[in-house]
Amino acid sequence: MSRSSFVAACAQMRSGRDPKANIDQAVGLIREAATAGAAYVQTPEMSNTVNRDRAGLFDAISPEDRDPMLEAFRTLAREKRVHIHAGSLAILRDDGKVANRAFLITPDGEIEARYDKIHLFDVDLPNGESWRESRTYTGGDCAVVADLPAGRLGLSICYDVRFAYLYRALAEAGAEILSAPACFTRQTGEAHWVVLHRARAIETGSFMISAAQAGLHEDGRETFGHSIIVDPWGRVLAEAGDQPGVVMAEIDMALVADARGRIPTLQHTRTFDLDHVEAPVAKAPLARSA
């Protein structure tokens, strides 16, 4: 990976309940991307298991120091000499709760950064789907940026992508590449996935790189897929469909300075007050005589 450019890849998965099968799937996709020249490979949210059954989830996951997918990724990063960004893994915390945690792993197999998803998806959708991540997961409280050889990476996960202030904060902290690996539902993904990624890229003059889960999973959920790489001008450089696989694009870091020079919004931040101007009370109409 050079300072000026590198090849990034999204490994689009369809994770199931079995962590071992998910490891095999992810490792195969990462190998494919690395062989094709990727220096940075990202996997989706919940790479190690997708399981809506709470008891089944707890049976399948481990503490960080014993998570088999994380160990496999560290070994593979050393073997292929690539950065591996585990979009997120379900990790058992010391307090018995669960973290939705991303990891950035260096080509030496070291964990450079961790990020726990800040915004939890507690939503009732019009099609009857109901999601309560807060029942199982503990949200993070710290935004994270980490250095790649080519530039600074801002980490986020899935539902975070709807909160523009997070990405502005990451960009103001030096991030030139932003990420939101996801397990987006099909319904919300069809409506908002691409436009949100283009918006976050344009607002900050940054690359957006997000691997996604795709298709009908063992637990019955259906995810949108469409792993995506967007440049700082909002152009889609690569986009997957709805099947597992790899998409790749060259990341030319010169485009960040170009976009930010043309539209320097990060230099124009201002603080402001907010007034609430109450509307005048409407007078009741006069009664009409009979």
mmCIF file of C-alpha atoms in Angstrom:
data_model
loop_
_atom_site.group_PDB
_atom_site.id
_atom_site.type_symbol
_atom_site.label_atom_id
_atom_site.label_comp_id
_atom_site.label_asym_id
_atom_site.label_seq_id
_atom_site.Cartn_x
_atom_site.Cartn_y
_atom_site.Cartn_z
ATOM 1 C CA MET A 1 0.000 0.000 0.000
ATOM 2 C CA SER A 2 1.539 3.322 -1.062
ATOM 3 C CA ARG A 3 0.786 6.797 0.231
ATOM 4 C CA SER A 4 -0.776 7.810 -3.080
ATOM 5 C CA SER A 5 -3.064 4.880 -3.885
ATOM 6 C CA PHE A 6 -4.010 1.297 -3.056
ATOM 7 C CA VAL A 7 -6.607 -1.307 -3.961
ATOM 8 C CA ALA A 8 -9.442 -1.819 -1.478
ATOM 9 C CA ALA A 9 -11.838 -4.755 -1.454
ATOM 10 C CA CYS A 10 -15.178 -5.525 0.161
ATOM 11 C CA ALA A 11 -15.822 -9.183 0.976
ATOM 12 C CA GLN A 12 -19.604 -9.508 0.753
ATOM 13 C CA MET A 13 -20.846 -12.391 2.886
ATOM 14 C CA ARG A 14 -23.978 -14.299 3.825
ATOM 15 C CA SER A 15 -23.098 -15.293 7.360
ATOM 16 C CA GLY A 16 -25.155 -17.963 9.060
ATOM 17 C CA ARG A 17 -25.407 -19.307 12.586
ATOM 18 C CA ASP A 18 -22.238 -21.452 12.473
ATOM 19 C CA PRO A 19 -19.046 -19.452 13.158
ATOM 20 C CA LYS A 20 -16.841 -22.163 11.606
ATOM 21 C CA ALA A 21 -18.699 -21.988 8.289
ATOM 22 C CA ASN A 22 -18.541 -18.202 8.403
ATOM 23 C CA ILE A 23 -14.773 -18.312 8.981
ATOM 24 C CA ASP A 24 -14.333 -20.555 5.955
ATOM 25 C CA GLN A 25 -16.460 -18.209 3.837
ATOM 26 C CA ALA A 26 -14.648 -15.056 4.967
ATOM 27 C CA VAL A 27 -11.152 -16.515 4.644
ATOM 28 C CA GLY A 28 -11.923 -17.676 1.104
ATOM 29 C CA LEU A 29 -13.149 -14.224 0.075
ATOM 30 C CA ILE A 30 -10.197 -12.450 1.696
ATOM 31 C CA ARG A 31 -7.766 -14.781 -0.063
ATOM 32 C CA GLU A 32 -9.514 -14.062 -3.355
ATOM 33 C CA ALA A 33 -9.223 -10.308 -2.824
ATOM 34 C CA ALA A 34 -5.586 -10.435 -1.711
ATOM 35 C CA THR A 35 -4.628 -12.611 -4.675
ATOM 36 C CA ALA A 36 -6.263 -10.039 -6.972
ATOM 37 C CA GLY A 37 -4.111 -7.280 -5.500
ATOM 38 C CA ALA A 38 -6.085 -5.798 -2.618
ATOM 39 C CA ALA A 39 -3.998 -4.282 0.169
ATOM 40 C CA TYR A 40 -7.027 -3.627 2.404
ATOM 41 C CA VAL A 41 -9.938 -6.040 2.712
ATOM 42 C CA GLN A 42 -13.093 -5.346 4.699
ATOM 43 C CA THR A 43 -15.739 -7.845 5.828
ATOM 44 C CA PRO A 44 -19.345 -6.998 6.848
ATOM 45 C CA GLU A 45 -20.992 -6.382 10.170
ATOM 46 C CA MET A 46 -21.606 -9.596 12.122
ATOM 47 C CA SER A 47 -19.079 -11.545 10.080
ATOM 48 C CA ASN A 48 -18.766 -14.277 12.696
ATOM 49 C CA THR A 49 -22.473 -15.059 13.173
ATOM 50 C CA VAL A 50 -25.900 -13.811 12.107
ATOM 51 C CA ASN A 51 -28.433 -15.182 14.563
ATOM 52 C CA ARG A 52 -31.561 -13.436 15.827
ATOM 53 C CA ASP A 53 -32.060 -16.065 18.537
ATOM 54 C CA ARG A 54 -30.504 -14.555 21.648
ATOM 55 C CA ALA A 55 -29.677 -17.868 23.328
ATOM 56 C CA GLY A 56 -28.199 -19.237 20.110
ATOM 57 C CA LEU A 57 -26.088 -16.117 19.685
ATOM 58 C CA PHE A 58 -24.622 -16.439 23.174
ATOM 59 C CA ASP A 59 -23.839 -20.097 22.526
ATOM 60 C CA ALA A 60 -21.908 -19.189 19.365
ATOM 61 C CA ILE A 61 -19.756 -16.258 20.494
ATOM 62 C CA SER A 62 -16.582 -15.903 22.551
ATOM 63 C CA PRO A 63 -14.573 -13.259 24.381
ATOM 64 C CA GLU A 64 -12.193 -11.332 22.149
ATOM 65 C CA ASP A 65 -9.101 -13.284 23.196
ATOM 66 C CA ARG A 66 -10.772 -16.573 22.203
ATOM 67 C CA ASP A 67 -12.743 -15.555 19.123
ATOM 68 C CA PRO A 68 -11.795 -18.004 16.334
ATOM 69 C CA MET A 69 -12.596 -15.649 13.437
ATOM 70 C CA LEU A 70 -10.450 -12.888 14.881
ATOM 71 C CA GLU A 71 -7.555 -15.321 15.299
ATOM 72 C CA ALA A 72 -8.040 -16.622 11.738
ATOM 73 C CA PHE A 73 -8.002 -13.062 10.399
ATOM 74 C CA ARG A 74 -4.806 -12.232 12.289
ATOM 75 C CA THR A 75 -3.096 -15.311 10.878
ATOM 76 C CA LEU A 76 -4.326 -14.552 7.359
ATOM 77 C CA ALA A 77 -3.215 -10.911 7.544
ATOM 78 C CA ARG A 78 0.318 -12.068 8.341
ATOM 79 C CA GLU A 79 0.245 -14.668 5.576
ATOM 80 C CA LYS A 80 -1.092 -12.365 2.828
ATOM 81 C CA ARG A 81 0.522 -9.144 4.123
ATOM 82 C CA VAL A 82 -2.726 -7.191 3.957
ATOM 83 C CA HIS A 83 -4.782 -5.015 6.251
ATOM 84 C CA ILE A 84 -7.954 -6.869 7.239
ATOM 85 C CA HIS A 85 -10.835 -4.817 8.571
ATOM 86 C CA ALA A 86 -13.286 -7.111 10.333
ATOM 87 C CA GLY A 87 -16.407 -5.018 9.808
ATOM 88 C CA SER A 88 -17.741 -6.325 13.077
ATOM 89 C CA LEU A 89 -17.829 -9.448 15.211
ATOM 90 C CA ALA A 90 -20.233 -10.279 18.020
ATOM 91 C CA ILE A 91 -17.901 -10.371 21.029
ATOM 92 C CA LEU A 92 -18.760 -11.525 24.543
ATOM 93 C CA ARG A 93 -17.781 -8.816 27.018
ATOM 94 C CA ASP A 94 -16.375 -9.356 30.488
ATOM 95 C CA ASP A 95 -19.675 -8.190 31.991
ATOM 96 C CA GLY A 96 -21.639 -10.894 30.154
ATOM 97 C CA LYS A 97 -23.099 -8.510 27.584
ATOM 98 C CA VAL A 98 -22.270 -8.387 23.852
ATOM 99 C CA ALA A 99 -20.249 -5.867 21.874
ATOM 100 C CA ASN A 100 -20.772 -5.273 18.149
ATOM 101 C CA ARG A 101 -17.062 -4.669 17.555
ATOM 102 C CA ALA A 102 -14.939 -3.840 14.520
ATOM 103 C CA PHE A 103 -11.232 -4.643 14.304
ATOM 104 C CA LEU A 104 -8.476 -3.267 12.078
ATOM 105 C CA ILE A 105 -5.672 -5.817 11.729
ATOM 106 C CA THR A 106 -2.243 -4.913 10.336
ATOM 107 C CA PRO A 107 -0.172 -7.023 7.912
ATOM 108 C CA ASP A 108 1.818 -8.118 10.972
ATOM 109 C CA GLY A 109 -1.350 -9.620 12.448
ATOM 110 C CA GLU A 110 -1.606 -7.015 15.191
ATOM 111 C CA ILE A 111 -4.883 -5.414 16.222
ATOM 112 C CA GLU A 112 -4.382 -1.732 15.475
ATOM 113 C CA ALA A 113 -7.867 -0.498 16.357
ATOM 114 C CA ARG A 114 -11.184 -1.566 17.860
ATOM 115 C CA TYR A 115 -14.528 0.163 17.542
ATOM 116 C CA ASP A 116 -17.819 -0.678 19.268
ATOM 117 C CA LYS A 117 -20.941 0.357 17.349
ATOM 118 C CA ILE A 118 -22.303 3.541 18.883
ATOM 119 C CA HIS A 119 -25.837 3.753 17.471
ATOM 120 C CA LEU A 120 -28.013 0.686 18.120
ATOM 121 C CA PHE A 121 -30.831 -0.266 15.741
ATOM 122 C CA ASP A 122 -34.086 -0.212 17.738
ATOM 123 C CA VAL A 123 -36.735 0.094 15.041
ATOM 124 C CA ASP A 124 -40.217 -1.089 14.040
ATOM 125 C CA LEU A 125 -40.407 -1.252 10.242
ATOM 126 C CA PRO A 126 -43.595 -0.804 8.165
ATOM 127 C CA ASN A 127 -43.381 -4.407 6.921
ATOM 128 C CA GLY A 128 -43.759 -5.724 10.475
ATOM 129 C CA GLU A 129 -40.065 -6.360 11.182
ATOM 130 C CA SER A 130 -38.991 -5.281 14.662
ATOM 131 C CA TRP A 131 -35.371 -4.904 15.775
ATOM 132 C CA ARG A 132 -34.102 -4.235 19.298
ATOM 133 C CA GLU A 133 -30.300 -4.364 19.250
ATOM 134 C CA SER A 134 -30.206 -2.786 22.690
ATOM 135 C CA ARG A 135 -31.728 -5.961 24.191
ATOM 136 C CA THR A 136 -28.515 -7.838 23.398
ATOM 137 C CA TYR A 137 -25.764 -5.361 22.602
ATOM 138 C CA THR A 138 -24.088 -2.610 24.582
ATOM 139 C CA GLY A 139 -23.400 0.473 22.488
ATOM 140 C CA GLY A 140 -19.982 2.062 22.302
ATOM 141 C CA ASP A 141 -19.224 5.596 23.409
ATOM 142 C CA CYS A 142 -16.031 6.432 21.520
ATOM 143 C CA ALA A 143 -15.457 7.276 17.855
ATOM 144 C CA VAL A 144 -12.259 5.801 16.397
ATOM 145 C CA VAL A 145 -9.792 6.747 13.666
ATOM 146 C CA ALA A 146 -6.796 4.599 12.724
ATOM 147 C CA ASP A 147 -3.863 5.020 10.380
ATOM 148 C CA LEU A 148 -3.370 3.075 7.167
ATOM 149 C CA PRO A 149 -0.183 3.596 5.147
ATOM 150 C CA ALA A 150 -2.189 5.590 2.599
ATOM 151 C CA GLY A 151 -4.301 7.669 4.969
ATOM 152 C CA ARG A 152 -6.493 7.763 8.028
ATOM 153 C CA LEU A 153 -9.526 5.472 8.375
ATOM 154 C CA GLY A 154 -12.680 6.367 10.312
ATOM 155 C CA LEU A 155 -14.551 3.364 11.692
ATOM 156 C CA SER A 156 -18.306 2.984 12.037
ATOM 157 C CA ILE A 157 -20.863 0.190 11.690
ATOM 158 C CA CYS A 158 -24.181 -0.091 9.821
ATOM 159 C CA TYR A 159 -26.861 2.081 11.523
ATOM 160 C CA ASP A 160 -24.170 4.658 12.338
ATOM 161 C CA VAL A 161 -24.330 5.706 8.661
ATOM 162 C CA ARG A 162 -27.562 7.602 9.361
ATOM 163 C CA PHE A 163 -25.845 9.996 11.795
ATOM 164 C CA ALA A 164 -23.967 12.549 9.702
ATOM 165 C CA TYR A 165 -22.371 14.265 12.689
ATOM 166 C CA LEU A 166 -20.290 11.154 13.413
ATOM 167 C CA TYR A 167 -18.665 11.243 9.973
ATOM 168 C CA ARG A 168 -17.976 14.946 10.140
ATOM 169 C CA ALA A 169 -16.253 14.389 13.488
ATOM 170 C CA LEU A 170 -14.185 11.557 11.999
ATOM 171 C CA ALA A 171 -13.223 13.704 9.008
ATOM 172 C CA GLU A 172 -12.336 16.639 11.257
ATOM 173 C CA ALA A 173 -10.090 14.195 13.170
ATOM 174 C CA GLY A 174 -8.211 13.507 9.922
ATOM 175 C CA ALA A 175 -10.112 10.577 8.423
ATOM 176 C CA GLU A 176 -9.882 10.503 4.620
ATOM 177 C CA ILE A 177 -11.497 7.062 4.292
ATOM 178 C CA LEU A 178 -14.748 6.242 6.085
ATOM 179 C CA SER A 179 -16.415 2.870 6.559
ATOM 180 C CA ALA A 180 -19.825 1.538 7.550
ATOM 181 C CA PRO A 181 -19.759 -2.267 7.137
ATOM 182 C CA ALA A 182 -23.302 -3.450 7.526
ATOM 183 C CA CYS A 183 -26.039 -6.019 7.906
ATOM 184 C CA PHE A 184 -28.658 -3.693 6.368
ATOM 185 C CA THR A 185 -32.171 -5.051 5.973
ATOM 186 C CA ARG A 186 -33.390 -5.383 2.403
ATOM 187 C CA GLN A 187 -36.246 -2.931 2.943
ATOM 188 C CA THR A 188 -34.116 -0.106 4.350
ATOM 189 C CA GLY A 189 -31.218 -0.901 2.041
ATOM 190 C CA GLU A 190 -33.276 -0.580 -1.119
ATOM 191 C CA ALA A 191 -34.461 2.836 0.032
ATOM 192 C CA HIS A 192 -31.381 4.386 1.589
ATOM 193 C CA TRP A 193 -28.093 2.413 1.363
ATOM 194 C CA VAL A 194 -26.535 3.986 -1.736
ATOM 195 C CA VAL A 195 -27.771 7.523 -1.151
ATOM 196 C CA LEU A 196 -26.503 7.557 2.446
ATOM 197 C CA HIS A 197 -23.056 6.429 1.346
ATOM 198 C CA ARG A 198 -22.863 8.999 -1.412
ATOM 199 C CA ALA A 199 -24.031 11.696 1.016
ATOM 200 C CA ARG A 200 -21.456 10.832 3.694
ATOM 201 C CA ALA A 201 -18.694 10.836 1.045
ATOM 202 C CA ILE A 202 -19.775 14.167 -0.442
ATOM 203 C CA GLU A 203 -20.310 15.892 2.922
ATOM 204 C CA THR A 204 -16.800 15.079 4.119
ATOM 205 C CA GLY A 205 -14.817 14.783 0.875
ATOM 206 C CA SER A 206 -13.869 11.228 1.862
ATOM 207 C CA PHE A 207 -13.921 7.738 0.419
ATOM 208 C CA MET A 208 -16.665 5.487 1.780
ATOM 209 C CA ILE A 209 -15.910 1.756 1.837
ATOM 210 C CA SER A 210 -18.573 -0.580 3.219
ATOM 211 C CA ALA A 211 -18.852 -4.354 2.976
ATOM 212 C CA ALA A 212 -22.317 -5.803 3.538
ATOM 213 C CA GLN A 213 -24.200 -8.969 4.331
ATOM 214 C CA ALA A 214 -26.350 -10.179 1.428
ATOM 215 C CA GLY A 215 -29.347 -12.429 0.907
ATOM 216 C CA LEU A 216 -31.598 -14.700 2.942
ATOM 217 C CA HIS A 217 -29.867 -15.890 6.123
ATOM 218 C CA GLU A 218 -30.425 -19.039 8.165
ATOM 219 C CA ASP A 219 -32.169 -17.073 10.909
ATOM 220 C CA GLY A 220 -34.756 -15.752 8.453
ATOM 221 C CA ARG A 221 -33.536 -12.194 8.029
ATOM 222 C CA GLU A 222 -32.922 -10.831 4.541
ATOM 223 C CA THR A 223 -30.105 -8.371 3.970
ATOM 224 C CA PHE A 224 -29.563 -5.970 1.095
ATOM 225 C CA GLY A 225 -25.962 -6.592 0.079
ATOM 226 C CA HIS A 226 -24.612 -4.041 -2.413
ATOM 227 C CA SER A 227 -21.214 -3.626 -0.759
ATOM 228 C CA ILE A 228 -20.018 -0.275 -2.012
ATOM 229 C CA ILE A 229 -16.971 1.924 -2.593
ATOM 230 C CA VAL A 230 -17.644 5.638 -3.203
ATOM 231 C CA ASP A 231 -15.071 8.312 -4.036
ATOM 232 C CA PRO A 232 -14.901 11.764 -2.350
ATOM 233 C CA TRP A 233 -16.926 13.367 -5.133
ATOM 234 C CA GLY A 234 -19.757 10.905 -4.552
ATOM 235 C CA ARG A 235 -19.060 8.661 -7.536
ATOM 236 C CA VAL A 236 -19.727 4.952 -7.026
ATOM 237 C CA LEU A 237 -16.494 3.150 -7.947
ATOM 238 C CA ALA A 238 -17.714 -0.371 -7.187
ATOM 239 C CA GLU A 239 -20.985 -1.920 -6.073
ATOM 240 C CA ALA A 240 -21.878 -5.564 -5.512
ATOM 241 C CA GLY A 241 -25.232 -7.208 -6.127
ATOM 242 C CA ASP A 242 -27.102 -9.445 -3.691
ATOM 243 C CA GLN A 243 -24.804 -12.490 -3.685
ATOM 244 C CA PRO A 244 -21.608 -13.204 -1.703
ATOM 245 C CA GLY A 245 -18.429 -12.200 -3.499
ATOM 246 C CA VAL A 246 -15.696 -9.591 -3.766
ATOM 247 C CA VAL A 247 -15.790 -6.070 -5.208
ATOM 248 C CA MET A 248 -12.653 -3.949 -5.547
ATOM 249 C CA ALA A 249 -11.567 -0.457 -6.547
ATOM 250 C CA GLU A 250 -8.403 1.632 -6.638
ATOM 251 C CA ILE A 251 -8.331 4.259 -3.911
ATOM 252 C CA ASP A 252 -6.502 7.326 -5.258
ATOM 253 C CA MET A 253 -5.835 9.469 -2.213
ATOM 254 C CA ALA A 254 -5.246 12.559 -4.348
ATOM 255 C CA LEU A 255 -9.017 12.657 -4.887
ATOM 256 C CA VAL A 256 -9.533 13.546 -1.221
ATOM 257 C CA ALA A 257 -7.512 16.762 -1.445
ATOM 258 C CA ASP A 258 -9.149 17.563 -4.776
ATOM 259 C CA ALA A 259 -12.698 17.207 -3.440
ATOM 260 C CA ARG A 260 -11.969 19.082 -0.224
ATOM 261 C CA GLY A 261 -10.264 21.857 -2.185
ATOM 262 C CA ARG A 262 -13.240 22.284 -4.506
ATOM 263 C CA ILE A 263 -15.887 22.151 -1.739
ATOM 264 C CA PRO A 264 -14.067 23.047 1.534
ATOM 265 C CA THR A 265 -16.946 22.393 3.938
ATOM 266 C CA LEU A 266 -14.654 21.033 6.655
ATOM 267 C CA GLN A 267 -13.064 24.484 6.864
ATOM 268 C CA HIS A 268 -16.383 26.250 7.243
ATOM 269 C CA THR A 269 -17.722 24.732 10.469
ATOM 270 C CA ARG A 270 -19.423 27.317 12.674
ATOM 271 C CA THR A 271 -21.138 27.082 16.015
ATOM 272 C CA PHE A 272 -24.574 28.587 16.373
ATOM 273 C CA ASP A 273 -27.460 29.084 18.748
ATOM 274 C CA LEU A 274 -30.939 27.788 18.119
ATOM 275 C CA ASP A 275 -34.002 29.937 18.748
ATOM 276 C CA HIS A 276 -37.480 28.523 19.081
ATOM 277 C CA VAL A 277 -39.866 31.139 17.747
ATOM 278 C CA GLU A 278 -43.382 30.365 18.876
ATOM 279 C CA ALA A 279 -46.143 30.928 16.386
ATOM 280 C CA PRO A 280 -48.798 33.445 17.443
ATOM 281 C CA VAL A 281 -51.951 31.955 18.887
ATOM 282 C CA ALA A 282 -54.642 32.001 16.236
ATOM 283 C CA LYS A 283 -57.838 33.760 17.166
ATOM 284 C CA ALA A 284 -60.995 31.691 17.078
ATOM 285 C CA PRO A 285 -63.207 32.644 14.127
ATOM 286 C CA LEU A 286 -66.318 34.628 14.905
ATOM 287 C CA ALA A 287 -69.474 32.538 15.079
ATOM 288 C CA ARG A 288 -71.768 33.069 12.158
ATOM 289 C CA SER A 289 -75.307 34.051 12.963
ATOM 290 C CA ALA A 290 -78.124 31.795 11.860
#
